[in-house]
Short mmCIF file of C-alpha atoms (C1' of nucleotides) in Angstrom, two decimals:
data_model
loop_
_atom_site.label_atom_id
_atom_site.label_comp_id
_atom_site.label_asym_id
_atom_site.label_seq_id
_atom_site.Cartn_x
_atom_site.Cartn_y
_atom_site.Cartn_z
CA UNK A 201 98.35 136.13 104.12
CA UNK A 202 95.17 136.38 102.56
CA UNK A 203 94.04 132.48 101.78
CA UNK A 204 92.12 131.07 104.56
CA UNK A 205 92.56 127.65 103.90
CA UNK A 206 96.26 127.88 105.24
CA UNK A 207 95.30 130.12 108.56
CA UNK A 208 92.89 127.28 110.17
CA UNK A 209 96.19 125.21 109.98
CA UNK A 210 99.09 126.77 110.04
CA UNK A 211 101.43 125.94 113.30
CA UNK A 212 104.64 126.30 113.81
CA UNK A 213 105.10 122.88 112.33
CA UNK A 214 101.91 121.97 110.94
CA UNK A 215 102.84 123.24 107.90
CA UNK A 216 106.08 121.05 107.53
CA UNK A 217 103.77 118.39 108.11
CA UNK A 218 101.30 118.89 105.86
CA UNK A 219 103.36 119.02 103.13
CA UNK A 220 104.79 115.61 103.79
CA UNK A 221 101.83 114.06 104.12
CA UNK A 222 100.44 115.22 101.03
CA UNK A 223 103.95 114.53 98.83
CA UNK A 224 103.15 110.57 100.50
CA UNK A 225 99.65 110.91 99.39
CA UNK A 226 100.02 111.87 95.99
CA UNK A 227 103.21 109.08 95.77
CA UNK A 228 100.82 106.76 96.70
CA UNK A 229 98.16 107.16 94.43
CA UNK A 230 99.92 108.33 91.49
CA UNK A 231 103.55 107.45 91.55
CA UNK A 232 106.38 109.60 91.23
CA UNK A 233 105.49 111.39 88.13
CA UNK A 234 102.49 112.88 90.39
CA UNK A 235 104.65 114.28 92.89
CA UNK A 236 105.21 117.66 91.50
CA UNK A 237 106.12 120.85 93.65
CA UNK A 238 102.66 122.45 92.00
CA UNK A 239 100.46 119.45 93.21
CA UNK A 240 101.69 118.89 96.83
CA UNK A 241 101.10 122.30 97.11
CA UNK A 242 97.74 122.63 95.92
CA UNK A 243 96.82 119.61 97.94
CA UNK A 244 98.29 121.79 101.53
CA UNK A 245 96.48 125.21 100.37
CA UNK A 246 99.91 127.09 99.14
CA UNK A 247 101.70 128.07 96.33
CA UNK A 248 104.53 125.83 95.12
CA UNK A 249 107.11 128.27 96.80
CA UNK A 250 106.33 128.21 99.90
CA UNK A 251 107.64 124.51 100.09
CA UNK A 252 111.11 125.97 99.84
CA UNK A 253 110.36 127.90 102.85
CA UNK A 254 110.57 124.03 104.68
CA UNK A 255 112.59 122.46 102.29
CA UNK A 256 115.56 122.88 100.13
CA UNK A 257 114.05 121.73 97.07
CA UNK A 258 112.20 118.97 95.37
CA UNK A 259 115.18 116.11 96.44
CA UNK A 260 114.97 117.35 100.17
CA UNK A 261 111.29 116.74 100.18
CA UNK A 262 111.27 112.79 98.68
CA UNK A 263 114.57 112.55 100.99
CA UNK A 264 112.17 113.39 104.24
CA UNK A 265 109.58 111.12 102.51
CA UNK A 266 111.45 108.03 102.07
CA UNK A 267 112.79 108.32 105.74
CA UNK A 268 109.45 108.47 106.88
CA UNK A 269 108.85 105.31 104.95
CA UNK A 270 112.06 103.47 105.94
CA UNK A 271 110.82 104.35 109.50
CA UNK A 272 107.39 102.69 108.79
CA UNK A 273 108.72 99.44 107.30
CA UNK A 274 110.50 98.80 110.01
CA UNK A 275 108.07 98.94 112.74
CA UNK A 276 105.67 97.08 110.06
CA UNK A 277 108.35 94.49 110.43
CA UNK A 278 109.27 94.66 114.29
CA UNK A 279 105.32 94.55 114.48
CA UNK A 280 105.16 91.13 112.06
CA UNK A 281 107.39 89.10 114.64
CA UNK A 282 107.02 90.18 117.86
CA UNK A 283 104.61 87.17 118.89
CA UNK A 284 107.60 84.70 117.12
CA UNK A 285 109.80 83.07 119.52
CA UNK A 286 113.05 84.63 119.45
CA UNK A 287 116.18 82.27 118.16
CA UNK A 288 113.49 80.40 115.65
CA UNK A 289 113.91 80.20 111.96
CA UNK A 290 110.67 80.67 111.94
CA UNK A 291 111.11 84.60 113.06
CA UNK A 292 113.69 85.05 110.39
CA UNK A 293 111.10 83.86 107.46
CA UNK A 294 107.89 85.97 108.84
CA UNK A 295 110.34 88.66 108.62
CA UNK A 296 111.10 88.00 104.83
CA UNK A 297 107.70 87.86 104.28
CA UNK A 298 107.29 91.08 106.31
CA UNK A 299 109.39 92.85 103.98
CA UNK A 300 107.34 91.22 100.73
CA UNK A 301 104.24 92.56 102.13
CA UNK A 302 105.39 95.67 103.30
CA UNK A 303 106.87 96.54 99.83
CA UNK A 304 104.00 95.08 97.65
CA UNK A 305 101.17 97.24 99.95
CA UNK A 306 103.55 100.39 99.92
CA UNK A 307 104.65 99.71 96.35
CA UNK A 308 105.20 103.69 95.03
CA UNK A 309 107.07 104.10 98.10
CA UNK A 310 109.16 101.15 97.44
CA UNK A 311 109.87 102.08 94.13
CA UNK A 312 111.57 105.53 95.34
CA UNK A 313 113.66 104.18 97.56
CA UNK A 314 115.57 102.27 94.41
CA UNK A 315 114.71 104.41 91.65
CA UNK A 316 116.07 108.10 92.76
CA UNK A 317 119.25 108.82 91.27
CA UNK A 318 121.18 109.60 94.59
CA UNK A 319 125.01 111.32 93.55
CA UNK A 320 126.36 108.53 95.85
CA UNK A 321 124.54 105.45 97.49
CA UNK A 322 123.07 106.14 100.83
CA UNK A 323 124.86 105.32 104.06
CA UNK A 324 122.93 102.84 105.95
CA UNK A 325 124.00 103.82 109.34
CA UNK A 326 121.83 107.22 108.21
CA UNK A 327 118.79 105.43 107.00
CA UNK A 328 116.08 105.00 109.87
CA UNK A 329 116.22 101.22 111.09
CA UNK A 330 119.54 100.68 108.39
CA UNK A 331 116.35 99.59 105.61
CA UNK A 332 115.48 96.90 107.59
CA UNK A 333 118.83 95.47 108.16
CA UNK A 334 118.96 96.08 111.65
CA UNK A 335 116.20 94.03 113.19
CA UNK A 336 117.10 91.03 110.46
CA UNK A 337 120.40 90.85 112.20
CA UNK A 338 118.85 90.45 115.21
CA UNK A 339 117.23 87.93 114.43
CA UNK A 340 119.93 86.32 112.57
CA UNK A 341 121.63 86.30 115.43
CA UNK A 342 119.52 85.04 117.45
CA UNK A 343 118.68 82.36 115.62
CA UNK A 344 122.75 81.21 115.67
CA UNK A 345 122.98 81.65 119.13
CA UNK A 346 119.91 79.26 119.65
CA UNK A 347 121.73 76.86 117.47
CA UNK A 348 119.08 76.93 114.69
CA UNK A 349 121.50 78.08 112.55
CA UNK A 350 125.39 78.01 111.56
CA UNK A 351 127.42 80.39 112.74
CA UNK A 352 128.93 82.77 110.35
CA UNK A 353 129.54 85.93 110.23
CA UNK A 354 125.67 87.33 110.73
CA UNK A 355 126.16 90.15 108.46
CA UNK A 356 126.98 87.92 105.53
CA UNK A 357 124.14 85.73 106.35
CA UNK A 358 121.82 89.21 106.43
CA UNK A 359 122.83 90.52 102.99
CA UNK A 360 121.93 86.82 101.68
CA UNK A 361 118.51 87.02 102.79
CA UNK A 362 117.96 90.69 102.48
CA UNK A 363 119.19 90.02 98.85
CA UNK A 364 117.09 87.66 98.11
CA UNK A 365 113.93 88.84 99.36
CA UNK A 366 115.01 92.21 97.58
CA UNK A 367 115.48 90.96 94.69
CA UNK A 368 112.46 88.66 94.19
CA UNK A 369 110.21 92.03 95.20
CA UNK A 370 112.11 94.29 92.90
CA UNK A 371 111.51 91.86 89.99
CA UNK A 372 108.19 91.23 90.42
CA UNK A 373 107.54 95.18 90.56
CA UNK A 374 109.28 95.05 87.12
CA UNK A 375 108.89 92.92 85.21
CA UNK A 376 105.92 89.84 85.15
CA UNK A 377 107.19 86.14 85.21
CA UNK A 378 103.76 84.42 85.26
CA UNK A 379 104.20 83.79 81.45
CA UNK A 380 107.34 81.61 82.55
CA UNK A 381 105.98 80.41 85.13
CA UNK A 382 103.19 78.80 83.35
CA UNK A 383 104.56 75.49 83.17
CA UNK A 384 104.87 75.00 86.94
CA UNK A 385 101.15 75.28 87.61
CA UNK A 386 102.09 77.36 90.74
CA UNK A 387 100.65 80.73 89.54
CA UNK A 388 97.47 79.84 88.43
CA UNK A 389 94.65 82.09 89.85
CA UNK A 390 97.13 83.86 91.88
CA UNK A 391 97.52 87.64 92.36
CA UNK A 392 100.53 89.22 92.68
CA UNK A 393 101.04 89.16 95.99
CA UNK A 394 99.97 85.44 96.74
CA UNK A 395 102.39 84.82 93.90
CA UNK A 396 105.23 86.39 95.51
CA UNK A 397 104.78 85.23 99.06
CA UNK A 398 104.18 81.79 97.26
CA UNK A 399 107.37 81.90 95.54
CA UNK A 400 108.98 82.73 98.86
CA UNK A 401 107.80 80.08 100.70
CA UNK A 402 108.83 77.74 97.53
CA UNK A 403 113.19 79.52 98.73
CA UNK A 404 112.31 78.43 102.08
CA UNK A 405 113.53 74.76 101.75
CA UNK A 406 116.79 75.92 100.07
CA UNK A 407 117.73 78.77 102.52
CA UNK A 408 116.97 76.85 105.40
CA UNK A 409 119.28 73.74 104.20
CA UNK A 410 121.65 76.15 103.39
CA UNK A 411 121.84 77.66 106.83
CA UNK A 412 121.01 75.17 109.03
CA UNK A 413 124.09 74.50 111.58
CA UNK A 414 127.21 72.46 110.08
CA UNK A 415 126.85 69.22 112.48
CA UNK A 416 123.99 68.08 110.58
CA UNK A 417 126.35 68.57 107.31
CA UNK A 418 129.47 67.26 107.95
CA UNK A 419 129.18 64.13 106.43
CA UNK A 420 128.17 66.06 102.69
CA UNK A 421 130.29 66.05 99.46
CA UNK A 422 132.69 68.52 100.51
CA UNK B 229 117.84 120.90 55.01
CA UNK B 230 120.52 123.26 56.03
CA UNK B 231 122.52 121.11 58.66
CA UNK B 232 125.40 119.71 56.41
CA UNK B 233 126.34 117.83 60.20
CA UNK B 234 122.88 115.35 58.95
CA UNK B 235 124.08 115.78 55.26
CA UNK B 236 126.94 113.34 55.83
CA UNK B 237 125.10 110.89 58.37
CA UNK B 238 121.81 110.65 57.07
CA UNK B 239 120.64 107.35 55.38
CA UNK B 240 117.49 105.45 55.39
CA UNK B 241 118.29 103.82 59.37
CA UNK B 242 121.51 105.61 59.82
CA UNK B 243 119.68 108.35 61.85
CA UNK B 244 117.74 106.20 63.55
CA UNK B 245 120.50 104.42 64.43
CA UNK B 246 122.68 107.59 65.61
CA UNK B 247 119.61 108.95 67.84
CA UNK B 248 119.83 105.64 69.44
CA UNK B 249 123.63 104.81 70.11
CA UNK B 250 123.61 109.13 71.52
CA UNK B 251 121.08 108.20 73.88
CA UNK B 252 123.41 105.23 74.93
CA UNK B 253 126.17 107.47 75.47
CA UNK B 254 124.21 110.36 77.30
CA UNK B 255 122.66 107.41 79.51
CA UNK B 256 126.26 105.90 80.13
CA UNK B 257 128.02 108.99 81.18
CA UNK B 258 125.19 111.14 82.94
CA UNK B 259 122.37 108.78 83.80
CA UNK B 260 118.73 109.40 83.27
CA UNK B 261 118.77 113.13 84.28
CA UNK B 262 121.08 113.33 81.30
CA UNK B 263 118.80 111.44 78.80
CA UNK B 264 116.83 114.26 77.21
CA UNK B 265 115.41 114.96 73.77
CA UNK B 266 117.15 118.22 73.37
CA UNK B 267 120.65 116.46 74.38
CA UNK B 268 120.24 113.59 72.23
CA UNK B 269 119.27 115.97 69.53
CA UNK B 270 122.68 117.71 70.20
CA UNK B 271 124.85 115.01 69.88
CA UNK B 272 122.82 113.65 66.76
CA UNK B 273 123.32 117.30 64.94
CA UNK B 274 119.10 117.58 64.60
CA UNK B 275 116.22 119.75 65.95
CA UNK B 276 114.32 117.68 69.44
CA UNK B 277 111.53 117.17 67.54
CA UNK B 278 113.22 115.40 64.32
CA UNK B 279 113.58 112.64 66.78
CA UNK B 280 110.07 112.50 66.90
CA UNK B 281 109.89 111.34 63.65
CA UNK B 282 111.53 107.53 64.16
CA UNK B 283 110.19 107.05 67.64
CA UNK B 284 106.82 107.58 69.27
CA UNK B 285 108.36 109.63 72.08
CA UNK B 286 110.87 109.50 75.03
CA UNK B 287 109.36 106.76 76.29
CA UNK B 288 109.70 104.83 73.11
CA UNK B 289 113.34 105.59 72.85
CA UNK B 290 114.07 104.44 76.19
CA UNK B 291 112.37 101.27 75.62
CA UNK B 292 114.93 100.75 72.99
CA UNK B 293 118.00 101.80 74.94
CA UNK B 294 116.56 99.61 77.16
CA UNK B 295 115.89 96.09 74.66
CA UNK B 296 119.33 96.81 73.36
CA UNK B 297 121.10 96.18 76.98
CA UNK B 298 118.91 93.49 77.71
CA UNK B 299 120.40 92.02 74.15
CA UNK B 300 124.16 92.67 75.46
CA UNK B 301 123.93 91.26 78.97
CA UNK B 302 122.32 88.04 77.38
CA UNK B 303 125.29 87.53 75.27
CA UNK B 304 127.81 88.87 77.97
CA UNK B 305 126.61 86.27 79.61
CA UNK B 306 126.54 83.75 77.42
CA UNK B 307 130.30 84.73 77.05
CA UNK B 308 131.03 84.50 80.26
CA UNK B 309 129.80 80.78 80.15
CA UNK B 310 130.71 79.28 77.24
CA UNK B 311 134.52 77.19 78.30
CA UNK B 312 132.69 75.77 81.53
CA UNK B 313 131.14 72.79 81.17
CA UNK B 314 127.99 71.90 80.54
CA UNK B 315 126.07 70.63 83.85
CA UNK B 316 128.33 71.70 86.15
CA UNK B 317 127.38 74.13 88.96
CA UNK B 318 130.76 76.28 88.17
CA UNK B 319 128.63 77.16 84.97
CA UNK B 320 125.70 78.35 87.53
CA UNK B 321 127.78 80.27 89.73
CA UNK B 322 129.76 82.07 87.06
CA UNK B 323 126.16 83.28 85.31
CA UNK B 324 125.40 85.26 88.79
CA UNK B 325 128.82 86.25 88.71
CA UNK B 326 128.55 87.42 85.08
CA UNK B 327 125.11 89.13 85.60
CA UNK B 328 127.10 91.28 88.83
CA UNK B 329 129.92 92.18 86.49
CA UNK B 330 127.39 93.40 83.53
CA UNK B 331 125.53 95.45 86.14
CA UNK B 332 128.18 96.87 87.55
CA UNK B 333 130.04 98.21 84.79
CA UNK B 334 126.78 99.39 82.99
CA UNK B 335 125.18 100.89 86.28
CA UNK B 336 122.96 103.79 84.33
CA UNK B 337 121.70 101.37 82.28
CA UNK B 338 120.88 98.73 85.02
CA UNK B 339 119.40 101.37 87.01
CA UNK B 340 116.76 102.16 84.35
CA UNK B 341 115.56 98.90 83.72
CA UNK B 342 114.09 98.85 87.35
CA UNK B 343 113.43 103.03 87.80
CA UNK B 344 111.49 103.47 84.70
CA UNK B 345 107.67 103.53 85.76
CA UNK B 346 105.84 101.58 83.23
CA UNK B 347 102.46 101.29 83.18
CA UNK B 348 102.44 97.55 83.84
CA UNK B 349 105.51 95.15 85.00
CA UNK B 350 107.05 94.19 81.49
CA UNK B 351 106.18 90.71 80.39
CA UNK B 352 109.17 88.77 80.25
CA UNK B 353 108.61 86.94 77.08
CA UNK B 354 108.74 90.45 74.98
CA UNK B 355 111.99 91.00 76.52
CA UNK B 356 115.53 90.11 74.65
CA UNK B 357 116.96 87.09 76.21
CA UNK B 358 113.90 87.52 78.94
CA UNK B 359 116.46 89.55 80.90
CA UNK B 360 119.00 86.75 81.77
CA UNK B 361 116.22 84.19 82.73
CA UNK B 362 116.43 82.16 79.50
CA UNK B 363 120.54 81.31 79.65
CA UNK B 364 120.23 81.00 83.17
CA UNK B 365 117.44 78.28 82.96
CA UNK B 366 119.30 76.45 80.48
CA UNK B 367 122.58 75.90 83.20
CA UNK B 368 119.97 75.20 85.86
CA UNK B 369 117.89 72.32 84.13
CA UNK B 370 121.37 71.09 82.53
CA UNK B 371 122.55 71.23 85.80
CA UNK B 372 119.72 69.26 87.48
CA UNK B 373 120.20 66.27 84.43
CA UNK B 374 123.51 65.94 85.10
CA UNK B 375 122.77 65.13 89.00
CA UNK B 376 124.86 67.98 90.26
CA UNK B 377 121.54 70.33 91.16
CA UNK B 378 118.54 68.27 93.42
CA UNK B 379 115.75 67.97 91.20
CA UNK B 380 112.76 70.42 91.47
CA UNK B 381 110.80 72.91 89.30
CA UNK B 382 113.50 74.61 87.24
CA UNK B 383 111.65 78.06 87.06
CA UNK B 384 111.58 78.43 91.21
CA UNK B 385 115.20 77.79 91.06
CA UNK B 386 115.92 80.06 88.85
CA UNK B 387 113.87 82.54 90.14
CA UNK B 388 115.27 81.92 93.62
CA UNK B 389 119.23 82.47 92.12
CA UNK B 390 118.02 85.32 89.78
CA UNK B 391 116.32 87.20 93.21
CA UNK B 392 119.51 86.86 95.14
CA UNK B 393 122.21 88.38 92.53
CA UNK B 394 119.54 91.29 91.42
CA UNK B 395 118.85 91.96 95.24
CA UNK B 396 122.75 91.88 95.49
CA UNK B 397 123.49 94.11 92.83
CA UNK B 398 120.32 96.43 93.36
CA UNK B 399 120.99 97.02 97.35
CA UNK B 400 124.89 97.96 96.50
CA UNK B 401 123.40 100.33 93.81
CA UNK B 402 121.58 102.00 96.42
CA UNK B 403 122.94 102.01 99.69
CA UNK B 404 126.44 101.60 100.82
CA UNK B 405 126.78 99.10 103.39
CA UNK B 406 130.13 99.38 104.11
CA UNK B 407 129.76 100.45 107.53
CA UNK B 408 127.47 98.07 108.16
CA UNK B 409 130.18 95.51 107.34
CA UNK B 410 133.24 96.65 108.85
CA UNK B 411 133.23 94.55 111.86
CA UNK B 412 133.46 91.51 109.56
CA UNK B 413 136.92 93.00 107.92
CA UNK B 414 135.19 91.37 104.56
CA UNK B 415 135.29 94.94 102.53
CA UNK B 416 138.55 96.36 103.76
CA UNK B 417 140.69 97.91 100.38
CA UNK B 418 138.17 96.80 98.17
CA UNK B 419 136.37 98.43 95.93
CA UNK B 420 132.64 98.55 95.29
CA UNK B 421 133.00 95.49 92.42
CA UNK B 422 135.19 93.65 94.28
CA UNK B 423 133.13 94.00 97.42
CA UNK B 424 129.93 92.58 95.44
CA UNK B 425 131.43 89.60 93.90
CA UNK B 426 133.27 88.96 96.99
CA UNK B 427 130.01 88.63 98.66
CA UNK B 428 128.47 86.75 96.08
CA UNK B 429 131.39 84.46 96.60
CA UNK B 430 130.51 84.39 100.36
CA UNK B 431 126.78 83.13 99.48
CA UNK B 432 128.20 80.28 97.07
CA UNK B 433 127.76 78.02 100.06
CA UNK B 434 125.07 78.74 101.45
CA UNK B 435 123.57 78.54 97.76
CA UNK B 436 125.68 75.03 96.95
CA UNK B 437 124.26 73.04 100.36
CA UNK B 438 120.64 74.58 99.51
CA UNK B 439 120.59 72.99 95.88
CA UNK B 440 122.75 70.10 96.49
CA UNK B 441 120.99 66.99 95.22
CA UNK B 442 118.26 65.31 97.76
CA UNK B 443 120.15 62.03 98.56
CA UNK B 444 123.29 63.66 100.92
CA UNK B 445 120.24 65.81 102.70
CA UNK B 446 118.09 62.55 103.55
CA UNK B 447 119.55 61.58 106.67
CA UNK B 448 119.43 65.84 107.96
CA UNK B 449 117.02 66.62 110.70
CA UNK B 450 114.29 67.14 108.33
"C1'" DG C 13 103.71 155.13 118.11
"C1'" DG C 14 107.42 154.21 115.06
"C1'" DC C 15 110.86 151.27 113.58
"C1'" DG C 16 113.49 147.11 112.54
"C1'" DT C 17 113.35 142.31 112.34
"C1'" DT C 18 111.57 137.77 111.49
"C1'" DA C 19 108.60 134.07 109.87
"C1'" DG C 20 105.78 132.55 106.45
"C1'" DG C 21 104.14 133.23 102.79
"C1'" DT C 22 102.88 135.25 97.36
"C1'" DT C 23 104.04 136.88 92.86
"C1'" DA C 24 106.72 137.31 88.78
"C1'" DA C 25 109.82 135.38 86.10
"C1'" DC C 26 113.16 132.20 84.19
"C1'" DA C 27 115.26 128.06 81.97
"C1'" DA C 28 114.40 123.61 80.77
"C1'" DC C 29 111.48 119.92 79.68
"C1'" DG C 30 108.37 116.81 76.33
"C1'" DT C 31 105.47 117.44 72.84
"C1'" DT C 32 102.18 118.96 68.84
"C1'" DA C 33 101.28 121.07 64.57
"C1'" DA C 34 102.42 123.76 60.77
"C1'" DA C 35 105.86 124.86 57.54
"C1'" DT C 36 109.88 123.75 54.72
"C1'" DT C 37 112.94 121.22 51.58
"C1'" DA C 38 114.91 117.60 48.86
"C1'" DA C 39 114.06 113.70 46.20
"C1'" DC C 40 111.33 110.90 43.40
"C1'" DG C 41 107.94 109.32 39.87
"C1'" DT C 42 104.70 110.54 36.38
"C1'" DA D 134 105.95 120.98 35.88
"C1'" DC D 135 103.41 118.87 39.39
"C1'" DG D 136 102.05 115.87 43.21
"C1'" DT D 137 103.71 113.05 46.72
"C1'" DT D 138 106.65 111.45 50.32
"C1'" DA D 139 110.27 111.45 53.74
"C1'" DA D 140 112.85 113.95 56.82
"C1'" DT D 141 113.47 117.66 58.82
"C1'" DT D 142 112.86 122.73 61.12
"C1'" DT D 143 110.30 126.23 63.38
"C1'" DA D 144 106.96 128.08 66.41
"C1'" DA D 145 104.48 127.39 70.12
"C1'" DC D 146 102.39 125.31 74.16
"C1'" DG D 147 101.80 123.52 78.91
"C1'" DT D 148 104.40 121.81 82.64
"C1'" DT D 149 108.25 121.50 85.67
"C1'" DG D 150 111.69 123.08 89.50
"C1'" DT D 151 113.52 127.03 91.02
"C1'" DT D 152 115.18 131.99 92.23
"C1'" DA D 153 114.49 136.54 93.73
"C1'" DA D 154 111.78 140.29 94.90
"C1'" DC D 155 107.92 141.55 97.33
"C1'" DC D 156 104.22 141.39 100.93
"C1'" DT D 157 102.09 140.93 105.54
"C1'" DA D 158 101.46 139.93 110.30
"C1'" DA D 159 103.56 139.64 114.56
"C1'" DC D 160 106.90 140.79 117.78
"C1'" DG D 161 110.29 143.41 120.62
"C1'" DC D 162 112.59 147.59 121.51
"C1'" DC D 163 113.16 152.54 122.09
#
DNA sequence: GGCGTTAGGTTAACAACGTTAAATTAACGT
DNA sequence: ACGTTAATTTAACGTTGTTAACCTAACGCC
């Protein structure tokens, strides 16, 4: 071994480590066309090779970084609620707008997760924290048993809000509505963030209507 | 020219045209790992860089695959629309239906529309049919005259419904959530389209009792 | 001490990629 | 015949992910 730069750090796994942080750094400041075998190398100190030493290529190495990341989100989220009383509807919004702020402020990251052309979807029970999905349902269910909302089948109820949440995030990172939304005066001066938390809030009303428990609905149109 | 396979094709936009309709195809059957110059050059019976000649790059032909499906869902789902009446919320619920259907059975196509790292989010207004917003707005506010949706900003709704069947869609393209959802004996024997609409057709409710007009909601525990 | 083995790298090379620039050819108008 | 234009090809480049051969230090064993 004759560069130095790797002997200060090398460690049994210090090396496996260092690469992954720097394939997250340069994801994070330059996207995905900046994480190239060549740069996260330079960035550790080695050539491009020795990655495959740790890894089994280029897909293993985003694979081990978008773990990492599922792994972050959801303590971000667990972290975003934990002062909320459990059973409240109130726990299950902070933790849509958990995931909204956790994708807008980790955007690259976020992008990966949707973008990489996996043979076959991932499994969610191999995901760290299922995406996400795992502490919504707890708090979905929660919520029903507390009676603030209907009882239905909580994983239905999940994919609703996970979907929708999702999807508003995923649009927003693609394309940029404000010229529609123009009209409705509820952009105006906004960034994108305050815009998207904003719109959120504005789904609140007509998720929580839609959810809340069937006594209060009986007497509707159906 | 020495390639009697252009000899027979070529006309003023018929080459054009060709590059195009192979990068469909290549896009369709192999996804975006399949999508390069040299391949579409292939198909087309040219040299990569003739390609260069009627678009600006890779990027630029992309863009066009891209406009193009933007053009065909709008009118898919204007199809899908057009024998349910006007006004009705049957005509709202089989839009999200219709946008489910068009993602699922152009998948490589969808995918790009959301992978493809532009510079900037895409502003809406440049886009064909603005991506499904435009014919879903119309069923919304037609929806909201005739008294069967409650009355509020049209663009929130919209953006509300739109979030919920792209979250939908986008989740199922990228994780499989089966397992998560076996307990619920919702996904048995289906397959992956029948499992997405089905849920969408699980959400209707929610969805319905959310939008349904203010006066049935006045006397909930608002 | 010599040898074989292992871990953790480097180097050399390859195929494929997107792209630029120069060269070529056919067609057209004067 | 000549100049111009459109539509291509060819040659070449830099970059990418990757494989395989090679190198070196450290270790254990005889």
């Amino acid at each position: 071994m004759t560069n130095s730069h790797v002997t200060e750090k090398a460690g049994s796994r210090e090396t496996e480590t260092a690469i992954l942080e720097a394939a997250r750094n340069l994801l994070a400041e330059g996207g995905l066309d900046a994480l190239s075998m060549r740069a996260v190398a330079a960035q550790v100190g080695l050539s491009a090779t020795a990655i495959y030493h740790w890894f089994e290529g280029k897909e293993d190495l985003v694979d081990r970084v978008v773990a990492h990341g599922f792994q972050r989100s959801e303590a971000y989220m667990r972290k975003s609620i934990e002062h909320i009383p459990a059973g409240s509807m109130e726990r299950v919004s902070a933790l849509g707008e958990a995931y909204i702020r956790f994708a807008l402020e980790n955007r690259e990251y976020f992008k990966i997760i949707f973008a990489i052309q996996t043979p076959a979807p991932r499994h969610m029970e191999d995901v760290p924290g299922q995406g996400g999905y795992r502490v919504l349902r707890e708090c979905v269910v929660e919520a029903m048993e507390a009676g603030n909302m209907r009882k239905t089948e909580p994983d239905i109820v999940v994919l609703y809000l996970w979907s929708l949440v999702h999807g508003l995030v995923t649009i927003f990172m693609a394309c940029d509505p404000q010229d529609l939304l123009a009209e409705t005066g509820c952009c105006e001066g906004l960034d994108e963030r305050e815009l998207t938390i904003g719109l959120f809030e504005r789904f609140r009303d007509v998720v929580r209507i839609g959810l809340q428990p069937v006594e209060v609905t009986k007497g509707g149109p159906r």
